[in-house]
Coordinates of C-alpha atoms in Angstrom, one line a residue:
Chain V
M1 CA -16.2 -38.8 12.6
Q2 CA -18.5 -37.6 15.3
P3 CA -16.6 -35.4 18.1
T4 CA -16.9 -36.9 21.4
R5 CA -18.3 -34.6 24.1
A6 CA -14.8 -34.7 25.9
R7 CA -13.0 -33.3 22.7
T8 CA -15.8 -30.5 22.4
A9 CA -15.2 -29.5 26.0
V10 CA -11.4 -29.4 25.5
Y11 CA -12.0 -27.3 22.3
Y12 CA -14.4 -25.0 24.0
L13 CA -11.8 -24.6 26.9
I14 CA -9.3 -23.6 24.4
L15 CA -11.3 -21.1 22.8
W16 CA -12.2 -19.6 26.3
L17 CA -8.5 -19.4 27.0
V18 CA -7.5 -17.8 23.9
A19 CA -10.3 -15.0 24.7
I20 CA -9.1 -14.5 28.3
L21 CA -5.6 -14.2 27.1
F22 CA -6.5 -11.4 24.9
F23 CA -8.5 -9.9 28.0
L24 CA -5.8 -10.1 30.5
P25 CA -4.2 -6.7 30.0
V26 CA -7.4 -5.0 30.4
F27 CA -8.0 -7.3 33.4
W28 CA -4.7 -6.2 34.9
I29 CA -5.7 -2.5 34.8
L30 CA -9.2 -3.4 36.1
M31 CA -7.5 -5.0 39.3
A32 CA -5.2 -2.0 39.7
S33 CA -8.1 0.4 40.1
F34 CA -9.0 -1.9 43.0
K35 CA -5.5 -1.8 44.6
T36 CA -4.2 0.6 47.1
P37 CA -1.4 2.5 45.5
N38 CA 1.1 0.9 47.3
D39 CA -0.2 -2.6 46.0
I40 CA 0.0 -1.2 42.5
L41 CA 3.7 -0.3 42.9
A42 CA 4.6 -3.4 44.8
V43 CA 7.4 -5.7 43.7
P44 CA 6.8 -8.4 43.0
P45 CA 3.3 -7.6 41.6
K46 CA 0.6 -8.6 43.9
F47 CA -1.9 -11.0 42.2
I48 CA -3.9 -11.4 45.6
F49 CA -4.8 -8.4 47.4
Q50 CA -7.3 -6.6 49.8
P51 CA -9.5 -4.8 47.3
T52 CA -10.5 -1.2 48.0
L53 CA -12.7 1.4 46.6
S54 CA -10.7 4.3 47.7
N55 CA -9.2 4.8 44.2
I56 CA -12.6 5.0 42.4
I57 CA -13.9 7.3 45.2
D58 CA -10.7 9.6 44.9
M59 CA -11.1 9.5 41.0
L60 CA -14.8 10.7 41.3
S61 CA -14.2 13.2 43.9
R62 CA -11.5 15.1 41.6
P63 CA -13.3 18.2 40.4
N64 CA -12.8 17.5 36.7
T65 CA -13.7 13.8 36.4
V66 CA -17.5 14.0 36.4
P67 CA -17.2 17.0 33.8
Y68 CA -15.0 14.7 31.5
F69 CA -17.6 11.9 31.6
I70 CA -20.4 14.3 30.8
N71 CA -18.5 16.0 28.1
S72 CA -17.7 12.6 26.7
L73 CA -21.0 11.3 26.8
Y74 CA -22.9 14.5 25.7
L75 CA -20.4 15.1 22.7
S76 CA -20.7 11.6 21.6
I77 CA -24.4 11.1 21.8
T78 CA -25.1 14.5 20.2
S79 CA -22.8 14.4 17.4
V80 CA -23.7 10.8 16.5
S81 CA -27.4 11.7 16.6
L82 CA -27.0 14.7 14.4
A83 CA -24.7 12.9 11.9
I84 CA -27.4 9.8 11.6
V85 CA -30.2 12.4 10.9
V86 CA -28.0 14.0 8.1
S87 CA -26.9 10.9 6.8
F88 CA -30.3 9.2 6.5
L89 CA -31.4 12.1 4.3
A90 CA -28.4 11.6 2.2
A91 CA -28.5 7.9 2.2
Y92 CA -32.1 8.1 1.0
A93 CA -31.4 10.5 -1.8
L94 CA -28.3 8.8 -3.0
S95 CA -30.2 5.4 -2.9
R96 CA -33.4 6.4 -4.5
Y97 CA -32.5 9.1 -7.0
K98 CA -29.7 8.3 -9.3
F99 CA -27.0 10.9 -9.6
R100 CA -24.2 10.6 -11.8
A101 CA -21.6 11.5 -8.9
T102 CA -22.9 9.3 -6.3
N103 CA -20.2 6.5 -6.3
F104 CA -17.5 9.3 -6.3
L105 CA -19.1 11.0 -3.5
M106 CA -19.3 7.9 -1.5
F107 CA -15.6 7.5 -2.0
L108 CA -14.7 10.8 -1.1
I109 CA -16.8 10.9 2.0
L110 CA -15.3 7.3 2.9
S111 CA -11.6 8.6 2.3
T112 CA -12.2 11.3 4.8
R113 CA -12.1 8.4 7.5
M114 CA -9.0 6.8 5.9
V115 CA -6.7 9.9 6.5
P116 CA -4.4 10.1 9.5
A117 CA -6.1 12.6 11.9
A118 CA -2.8 14.4 12.2
A119 CA -3.1 15.4 8.4
F120 CA -6.4 17.2 8.3
V121 CA -6.1 18.7 11.9
V122 CA -3.6 21.2 10.7
P123 CA -6.0 23.2 8.4
I124 CA -9.0 22.4 10.9
F125 CA -6.9 24.0 13.7
Q126 CA -6.2 27.1 11.8
M127 CA -9.8 27.4 10.6
F128 CA -11.3 27.0 14.2
N129 CA -8.8 29.4 15.6
A130 CA -9.8 32.1 12.8
F131 CA -13.5 31.3 13.6
Q132 CA -13.1 30.9 17.2
W133 CA -14.7 27.6 16.9
R134 CA -12.7 25.9 19.5
N135 CA -15.4 25.4 21.8
Q136 CA -18.3 22.8 22.2
F137 CA -20.0 23.9 19.1
G138 CA -16.9 23.7 16.6
V139 CA -16.0 20.0 18.2
L140 CA -19.7 18.8 18.0
M141 CA -19.5 19.7 14.2
L142 CA -16.2 18.0 13.8
Y143 CA -17.3 14.9 15.5
T144 CA -20.4 15.0 13.3
M145 CA -18.5 15.0 10.1
F146 CA -16.3 12.3 11.9
S147 CA -19.3 10.1 12.3
I148 CA -21.0 10.8 8.8
P149 CA -19.0 8.6 6.5
F150 CA -19.7 5.5 8.5
S151 CA -23.3 6.4 9.1
L152 CA -23.9 7.2 5.4
W153 CA -22.3 3.9 4.1
I154 CA -24.2 1.8 6.2
L155 CA -27.5 3.5 5.9
K156 CA -27.1 3.6 2.1
G157 CA -26.4 -0.2 2.1
F158 CA -29.5 -0.8 4.2
I159 CA -31.6 1.4 2.1
D160 CA -30.4 -0.1 -1.2
G161 CA -31.7 -3.3 0.3
V162 CA -35.4 -2.1 0.8
S163 CA -36.9 -2.6 -2.5
T164 CA -38.1 0.4 -4.2
R165 CA -41.6 -1.5 -4.4
Y166 CA -42.4 -0.3 -0.8
D167 CA -41.9 3.5 -2.0
E168 CA -44.1 2.9 -5.0
T169 CA -46.8 1.3 -2.9
G170 CA -46.8 4.2 -0.7
F171 CA -47.1 6.6 -3.6
V172 CA -50.1 4.7 -5.1
N173 CA -51.7 5.1 -1.9
G174 CA -51.1 8.5 -2.0
A175 CA -48.4 9.0 0.8
S176 CA -46.0 11.8 0.3
R177 CA -42.1 11.3 -0.1
L178 CA -41.3 12.4 3.5
H179 CA -44.1 9.9 4.6
V180 CA -42.4 7.0 2.6
M181 CA -39.0 8.1 3.9
F182 CA -39.8 8.2 7.5
R183 CA -42.9 5.8 7.9
V184 CA -42.0 3.0 5.3
V185 CA -38.2 2.9 4.8
L186 CA -37.1 4.2 8.3
P187 CA -38.5 1.4 10.1
Q188 CA -36.8 -1.3 7.8
V189 CA -33.3 0.2 8.1
R190 CA -33.4 -0.1 12.0
P191 CA -30.5 -2.4 12.3
G192 CA -28.6 0.0 10.3
L193 CA -29.6 3.0 12.5
I194 CA -28.5 1.1 15.7
A195 CA -25.2 -0.3 14.2
A196 CA -24.5 3.4 13.1
F197 CA -25.2 4.7 16.4
I198 CA -23.3 2.2 18.7
F199 CA -20.4 2.1 16.6
N200 CA -19.9 5.8 16.1
L201 CA -20.5 6.3 19.7
I202 CA -17.6 4.1 20.5
F203 CA -15.5 5.8 17.8
V204 CA -16.2 9.4 19.2
W205 CA -15.8 8.1 22.7
N206 CA -12.5 6.8 21.8
E207 CA -11.2 9.8 19.9
F208 CA -8.3 11.5 21.2
L209 CA -5.9 13.3 18.9
L210 CA -8.7 16.1 17.5
N211 CA -9.9 16.5 21.2
F212 CA -6.5 17.0 22.5
I213 CA -5.4 19.4 20.0
L214 CA -8.8 21.3 19.4
G215 CA -10.2 21.0 22.8
G216 CA -10.7 23.5 25.3
P217 CA -12.8 23.6 28.6
G218 CA -16.3 22.0 27.8
T219 CA -14.9 19.8 25.1
Q220 CA -12.3 17.6 27.0
M221 CA -13.1 13.9 26.9
I222 CA -11.8 10.9 29.0
P223 CA -9.0 10.1 26.7
Y224 CA -7.7 13.7 27.0
A225 CA -8.0 13.1 30.9
L226 CA -6.2 10.0 30.5
A227 CA -3.3 11.6 28.5
V228 CA -3.0 14.8 30.4
G229 CA -4.2 14.3 33.9
L230 CA -1.9 11.2 34.7
V231 CA 1.0 12.9 36.3
S232 CA 0.7 13.3 39.9
A233 CA 2.5 15.9 42.2
G234 CA 5.8 13.9 42.3
G235 CA 6.1 13.8 38.6
N236 CA 5.2 10.2 38.4
I237 CA 2.3 8.7 36.9
D238 CA -0.5 8.5 39.0
W239 CA -1.5 4.8 38.4
A240 CA -4.2 4.6 41.0
F241 CA -6.0 7.5 39.2
V242 CA -5.4 6.3 35.4
A243 CA -6.6 2.7 36.4
S244 CA -9.7 3.8 38.1
L245 CA -10.4 6.2 35.2
S246 CA -9.6 3.6 32.6
T247 CA -11.9 1.1 34.4
G248 CA -14.9 3.6 34.2
Y249 CA -14.1 4.5 30.5
V250 CA -13.8 0.8 29.2
L251 CA -17.1 -0.1 30.7
L252 CA -19.2 1.6 27.8
P253 CA -17.5 0.0 24.9
T254 CA -17.4 -3.4 26.6
V255 CA -21.1 -3.2 27.5
M256 CA -22.0 -2.1 24.0
I257 CA -20.1 -4.8 22.1
F258 CA -21.7 -7.5 24.5
L259 CA -25.0 -6.2 23.8
F260 CA -24.7 -5.4 20.1
Q261 CA -22.3 -8.1 19.1
K262 CA -24.0 -8.8 15.9
Y263 CA -23.3 -5.4 14.6
L264 CA -19.4 -5.7 15.4
L265 CA -18.6 -6.6 11.9
V266 CA -20.4 -3.9 10.0
G267 CA -19.2 -1.4 12.7
M268 CA -15.7 -2.1 12.5
T269 CA -15.5 -2.1 8.6
F270 CA -17.4 1.2 8.5
G271 CA -20.6 -0.2 6.9
T272 CA -18.7 -1.8 4.0
V273 CA -19.0 -5.4 5.0
R274 CA -22.2 -6.8 6.3
G275 CA -23.0 -10.2 8.3
E276 CA -22.7 -11.7 11.6
V277 CA -20.1 -13.6 13.4
Chain Z
M1 CA -63.9 -1.3 7.6
S2 CA -65.0 -2.1 3.9
T3 CA -62.3 -1.7 1.1
I4 CA -64.3 1.0 -0.4
N5 CA -64.1 3.0 2.6
I6 CA -60.1 2.8 2.7
A7 CA -60.2 3.7 -1.0
Q8 CA -62.2 6.6 -0.4
Q9 CA -60.0 7.6 2.4
G10 CA -56.9 7.3 0.3
E11 CA -58.5 9.6 -2.3
Q12 CA -59.2 12.2 0.2
A13 CA -55.8 12.2 1.6
I14 CA -54.5 12.4 -1.8
A15 CA -56.8 15.5 -2.7
R16 CA -55.8 17.0 0.5
S17 CA -52.2 16.7 0.3
R18 CA -52.1 17.7 -3.5
R19 CA -52.8 21.2 -2.2
S20 CA -50.1 21.6 0.1
P21 CA -47.0 23.5 -0.9
L22 CA -44.8 20.9 0.8
R23 CA -46.1 18.4 -1.5
A24 CA -45.2 20.3 -4.4
F25 CA -41.6 20.8 -3.1
E26 CA -41.4 17.1 -2.3
E27 CA -42.2 16.3 -6.1
S28 CA -40.0 19.0 -7.6
R29 CA -36.5 18.2 -8.7
F30 CA -34.9 20.2 -5.9
F31 CA -36.0 17.7 -3.3
P32 CA -33.1 15.1 -3.7
L33 CA -30.8 18.1 -3.6
A34 CA -32.4 19.4 -0.4
L35 CA -31.9 16.0 1.1
L36 CA -28.3 16.1 0.2
L37 CA -27.7 19.9 1.4
P38 CA -26.9 19.3 5.0
I39 CA -24.4 16.4 4.3
L40 CA -22.8 18.6 1.8
F41 CA -22.6 21.5 4.2
F42 CA -20.6 19.4 6.6
F43 CA -18.6 17.9 3.9
V44 CA -17.7 21.2 2.2
A45 CA -17.2 23.4 5.5
L46 CA -15.1 20.6 7.3
N47 CA -13.5 18.8 4.6
V48 CA -13.2 20.4 1.3
I49 CA -12.3 24.0 2.4
P50 CA -9.8 22.8 5.1
T51 CA -8.3 20.4 2.4
I52 CA -8.0 23.2 -0.3
W53 CA -6.8 25.5 2.4
M54 CA -3.9 22.8 3.3
I55 CA -3.0 22.4 -0.4
G56 CA -2.7 26.0 -0.5
M57 CA -0.6 26.5 2.5
S58 CA 1.8 23.7 1.2
F59 CA 3.0 26.1 -1.4
Y60 CA 4.0 28.7 1.3
S61 CA 6.9 29.4 3.7
Y62 CA 4.6 30.0 6.8
S63 CA 5.7 29.2 10.4
L64 CA 4.0 30.5 13.6
M65 CA 7.4 30.4 15.2
S66 CA 8.7 33.2 12.9
P67 CA 7.2 36.7 12.5
A68 CA 7.7 36.7 8.8
P69 CA 4.5 36.8 6.9
P70 CA 3.4 33.8 4.7
S71 CA 5.5 33.8 1.4
F72 CA 4.9 31.8 -1.8
I73 CA 7.7 29.4 -2.5
A74 CA 5.9 27.2 -5.0
I75 CA 7.2 23.5 -4.4
D76 CA 10.1 24.2 -2.1
N77 CA 8.3 22.5 0.8
Y78 CA 7.9 19.3 -1.3
V79 CA 11.6 19.5 -2.3
K80 CA 12.5 19.9 1.4
I81 CA 10.4 16.8 2.1
Y82 CA 12.1 14.8 -0.8
N83 CA 15.5 15.9 0.8
D84 CA 14.7 15.3 4.4
A85 CA 16.4 12.0 5.4
D86 CA 14.8 12.1 8.8
L87 CA 11.3 12.0 7.1
W88 CA 12.5 9.2 4.8
S89 CA 13.5 7.3 7.8
A90 CA 10.2 7.8 9.5
F91 CA 8.2 6.6 6.5
S92 CA 10.4 3.5 6.1
R93 CA 10.0 2.8 9.9
T94 CA 6.2 3.2 9.3
F95 CA 6.6 0.8 6.3
V96 CA 8.1 -1.8 8.4
F97 CA 5.8 -1.2 11.2
V98 CA 2.8 -1.8 9.0
V99 CA 4.3 -4.6 7.0
L100 CA 5.0 -6.5 10.4
A101 CA 1.7 -5.6 12.3
V102 CA -0.6 -6.4 9.6
G103 CA 1.5 -9.6 8.4
I104 CA 1.3 -10.9 11.9
E105 CA -2.1 -10.0 12.7
T106 CA -3.2 -11.5 9.6
V107 CA -1.7 -15.0 10.2
L108 CA -2.6 -15.0 13.8
G109 CA -6.2 -13.9 12.9
V110 CA -6.6 -16.3 10.2
L111 CA -5.3 -19.1 12.6
L112 CA -7.4 -18.3 15.6
G113 CA -10.4 -17.3 13.2
F114 CA -10.4 -20.9 11.8
L115 CA -10.2 -22.2 15.5
F116 CA -13.4 -20.0 16.5
W117 CA -15.0 -21.2 13.3
G118 CA -16.8 -24.3 14.9
S119 CA -17.8 -22.3 18.1
S120 CA -21.4 -21.4 17.4
N121 CA -22.7 -23.6 20.1
M122 CA -20.1 -22.7 22.8
P123 CA -21.6 -22.1 26.2
G124 CA -21.0 -18.4 26.8
R125 CA -19.8 -17.5 23.4
R126 CA -21.1 -14.0 23.6
L127 CA -19.2 -13.2 26.6
A128 CA -16.0 -15.0 25.4
L129 CA -16.1 -13.0 22.2
T130 CA -16.7 -9.7 24.0
L131 CA -13.5 -10.4 26.0
L132 CA -11.8 -11.4 22.9
F133 CA -13.0 -8.2 21.0
V134 CA -12.4 -5.7 23.8
P135 CA -8.8 -4.8 22.9
M136 CA -10.1 -3.3 19.5
V137 CA -12.5 -1.2 21.1
V138 CA -10.3 0.5 24.0
T139 CA -9.0 3.9 22.8
P140 CA -5.3 3.5 22.0
V141 CA -4.7 6.2 24.7
A142 CA -5.9 3.9 27.2
S143 CA -4.3 0.5 26.0
G144 CA -1.1 2.3 25.5
L145 CA -1.3 3.3 29.4
F146 CA -2.3 -0.1 30.2
W147 CA 0.8 -1.4 28.4
R148 CA 3.0 1.3 30.1
L149 CA 2.0 -0.1 33.6
I150 CA 2.7 -3.5 32.3
Y151 CA 6.1 -2.8 30.8
E152 CA 7.2 -0.7 33.7
P153 CA 10.8 -1.7 34.6
T154 CA 10.5 -1.9 38.3
F155 CA 7.0 -3.0 39.2
G156 CA 5.6 -4.0 35.8
V157 CA 4.1 -7.6 35.5
A158 CA 6.0 -8.2 32.3
N159 CA 9.2 -7.7 33.9
Y160 CA 8.3 -9.8 37.0
F161 CA 8.0 -12.9 34.5
V162 CA 10.9 -11.9 32.2
Q163 CA 13.1 -11.7 35.6
L164 CA 11.8 -15.1 36.6
L165 CA 12.9 -16.5 33.3
T166 CA 16.1 -14.8 32.6
G167 CA 17.1 -13.3 36.1
S168 CA 17.5 -9.6 34.7
K169 CA 15.0 -7.1 33.7
I170 CA 14.3 -5.4 30.3
D171 CA 13.6 -1.8 29.9
F172 CA 11.1 -2.4 27.1
L173 CA 10.0 1.2 26.3
T174 CA 13.3 3.0 26.8
N175 CA 15.7 0.5 25.4
V176 CA 16.5 1.4 21.8
N177 CA 16.6 -2.6 20.8
W178 CA 13.1 -3.3 22.5
A179 CA 11.0 -0.2 22.1
F180 CA 10.0 -0.7 18.6
G181 CA 9.0 -4.4 19.3
A182 CA 7.2 -3.5 22.4
V183 CA 5.0 -1.0 20.7
L184 CA 4.4 -3.4 17.6
F185 CA 3.4 -6.0 20.3
V186 CA 0.6 -4.0 21.6
D187 CA -0.6 -3.1 18.2
I188 CA -0.8 -7.0 17.4
W189 CA -2.6 -7.4 20.8
M190 CA -5.1 -4.6 19.6
W191 CA -5.9 -5.7 16.2
T192 CA -5.4 -9.5 16.0
P193 CA -9.2 -9.9 17.3
F194 CA -9.9 -7.7 14.3
M195 CA -8.5 -10.1 11.8
I196 CA -10.3 -12.9 13.7
L197 CA -13.4 -11.0 13.2
M198 CA -12.7 -10.5 9.6
T199 CA -11.6 -14.3 9.1
L200 CA -15.0 -15.3 10.8
A201 CA -16.6 -13.0 8.3
A202 CA -14.7 -14.4 5.3
L203 CA -15.7 -18.2 6.3
G204 CA -19.3 -16.9 6.9
S205 CA -19.4 -15.8 3.3
V206 CA -18.7 -19.3 2.2
P207 CA -22.1 -20.8 1.0
K208 CA -23.0 -23.8 3.4
A209 CA -24.0 -25.8 0.5
E210 CA -20.7 -26.0 -1.1
L211 CA -19.1 -26.8 2.2
E212 CA -21.5 -29.6 2.6
A213 CA -20.8 -30.8 -0.9
A214 CA -17.0 -30.8 0.0
E215 CA -17.9 -33.0 2.8
V216 CA -19.9 -35.5 0.8
D217 CA -17.3 -35.5 -1.9
R218 CA -14.7 -36.2 0.8
L219 CA -12.1 -33.5 -0.3
S220 CA -9.0 -33.1 1.7
I221 CA -8.8 -30.2 4.0
W222 CA -6.3 -28.5 1.5
Q223 CA -8.7 -28.9 -1.5
R224 CA -11.5 -27.6 0.7
L225 CA -9.3 -24.4 1.4
W226 CA -8.3 -23.8 -2.2
H227 CA -11.3 -24.9 -3.9
V228 CA -14.2 -23.9 -1.8
I229 CA -13.2 -21.6 1.0
W230 CA -10.6 -19.2 -0.6
P231 CA -12.8 -18.4 -3.6
H232 CA -15.4 -16.9 -1.5
G233 CA -13.6 -15.8 1.6
K234 CA -10.6 -14.0 -0.2
F235 CA -12.6 -10.7 -0.8
I236 CA -13.5 -10.2 2.8
L237 CA -10.0 -11.2 4.1
M238 CA -8.4 -8.9 1.6
L239 CA -10.7 -6.1 3.0
G240 CA -9.6 -6.7 6.3
V241 CA -6.0 -6.5 5.3
L242 CA -6.6 -3.4 3.5
L243 CA -8.6 -1.8 6.4
R244 CA -5.8 -2.6 8.8
T245 CA -3.0 -1.4 6.6
I246 CA -4.8 1.9 6.3
D247 CA -5.2 2.0 10.2
A248 CA -1.7 0.9 10.9
Y249 CA -0.4 3.6 8.8
K250 CA -2.3 6.2 10.8
T251 CA -1.0 4.9 14.2
T252 CA -0.4 8.1 16.2
D253 CA -2.0 8.1 19.4
L254 CA -0.5 4.7 20.6
V255 CA 3.1 5.9 20.1
F256 CA 2.3 9.2 21.5
L257 CA 1.2 7.8 24.6
M258 CA 3.7 5.0 25.0
T259 CA 7.0 6.3 23.9
N260 CA 6.4 9.9 22.2
G261 CA 8.5 8.4 19.5
G262 CA 11.5 7.6 21.6
P263 CA 14.0 6.3 22.8
G264 CA 15.9 8.6 20.1
N265 CA 13.3 8.2 17.1
V266 CA 13.0 4.6 16.9
T267 CA 9.3 4.5 17.3
E268 CA 8.7 7.7 15.6
L269 CA 6.0 6.9 13.1
I270 CA 5.0 9.2 10.4
G271 CA 1.6 10.3 12.1
L272 CA 3.5 11.4 15.1
K273 CA 6.2 13.1 13.0
L274 CA 3.7 15.2 11.4
Y275 CA 2.0 15.9 14.5
R276 CA 5.3 17.3 15.7
Y277 CA 6.1 19.5 12.8
A278 CA 2.5 20.9 12.9
F279 CA 2.2 21.4 16.6
A280 CA 5.6 21.4 18.2
S281 CA 7.7 23.4 15.7
L282 CA 4.3 25.1 14.4
N283 CA 5.5 25.1 10.8
I284 CA 2.6 25.3 9.0
G285 CA 3.6 25.6 5.3
F286 CA 5.8 22.4 5.7
S287 CA 3.6 20.2 7.7
S288 CA 0.6 21.1 5.1
A289 CA 3.0 19.7 2.3
L290 CA 3.6 16.5 4.4
A291 CA -0.2 16.2 5.0
V292 CA -1.0 16.4 1.4
I293 CA 1.3 13.5 0.8
L294 CA -0.1 11.4 3.6
L295 CA -3.7 12.2 2.3
L296 CA -2.7 11.0 -1.3
I297 CA -1.5 7.8 0.4
A298 CA -4.7 7.5 2.3
I299 CA -6.7 8.1 -0.8
S300 CA -4.9 5.5 -2.8
F301 CA -5.3 2.9 -0.4
T302 CA -9.0 4.0 0.0
S303 CA -9.3 3.6 -3.8
I304 CA -7.9 0.0 -3.6
Y305 CA -10.3 -1.0 -0.9
L306 CA -13.1 0.2 -2.9
W307 CA -12.0 -1.6 -6.0
V308 CA -11.9 -4.9 -3.9
L309 CA -15.2 -4.2 -2.6
N310 CA -16.6 -3.7 -6.1
L311 CA -15.0 -6.8 -7.2
R312 CA -16.6 -8.7 -4.6
R313 CA -20.2 -7.2 -5.2
Y314 CA -19.6 -8.0 -8.9
R315 CA -18.7 -11.6 -8.2
E316 CA -20.9 -12.5 -5.5
G317 CA -23.7 -10.3 -6.4
A318 CA -23.9 -9.0 -2.8

């Protein structure tokens, strides 16, 4: 039976409604960031209102907001880039040289991402206190480690998929090992690099507990700002501030999953399942 | 350029590079180890050493609240955990949370995943999927706050509709009967899209030829599910369920922001409980012991996950 145009239209309409339904709670906060504080607290809730930019201007003019954004961007981009470099070297070695412990090492490194943050933050906290690492350097190192498992898994998967014949052809033509790694293999695993970069960026961008516990000035990121900076002078939650900060914050992950949607699956499974949706 | 020229150039390049010490190093057996060195540095410094330290601490009585120096008490911390009724109830609460959250997300995700299966030609599909998948890439801190605004008893939009329907309001996050369900609902909102994603991936792993053969053979929908889709799709679906299980068991930020474990302790999940022992009561020895137990649970889940992953590789040759 061939579906008619009308049936297809209804089907697509239903899908769109489902998608919008899931987005509604986020949309509600986006709307709140354009409402005056009084409109946010209005009973009954206002669905139609006079939009204003004053919350966003107020948020940006607070002394800490811009540093939070800069911290978030700086820490996530730097640590993820570092993690990808480190992981690429290791992924190439694990893929091309046969070590007996390869599978075990891959398992151990993946399992570090499966542990509740609260469990390993206790010793890290003590260690960072002892070494006085509770600064940008320490947090950067920690986020690099945090981004390594996924980068390693995804890059090893991709390098395994590049036939060793490419390497051999390179060697026969007199290329050095490093040349083969960076000029022959690297260009072929570009999708893996992009996926690892984008999704680790989102994960570090979203990380809260480690940042909350270990962070100090210079390392505090937006989720920290949301959790800590939400109380206004009266002791109530400052919803206008929370809403406008969230709006600015949600932008990056949303744009990323729009632009890089085909890497979503590999991203959300830490590189263990490949494919597109 | 002739072939001979290229060959000559190649030979010259080989001759040049053979002289370099870098080349000698690249060909030595230390080279692969050197490639692994950076990752091993991070892994040892930030995982192995802290873990060993944590295991060591778990055998000590050590609290930052008391002036007493750490003293070795063997397995007393573990005995205390075993006898701590509060912890057992946090474990069972977490268990209920995980089972309900993952169960409901799986059922909803699979149903909606099937619904989205035929959507490849939908106009604006990319935007629709972005809207659908946003909940899972928003930090739990932010979504916790979003839902606090929605659940808010006086001006929250949820209560506006509740009042329209029932005439009275519900204090979702501070009412003992509602708080757990309210947090659970948010988790379901956040992660059902993930199960939709995994279902779509699972359906995508079914070979098109087999689906077409089923079409030609006019198999019933149940026969198709059982004989064609399930044998291929089950692995990825199972991986999704396991990943969700691991993640739901870690839930800390969300309850921290939404209810901070309250009212009473009805939403106090094990991750939050551990956080409290470590950073509110500063009981390092005891919280290390608890952390070791949580670590073991996580490692066993990870092993199951990798077992399924290898099973799939083996069966599918993928």
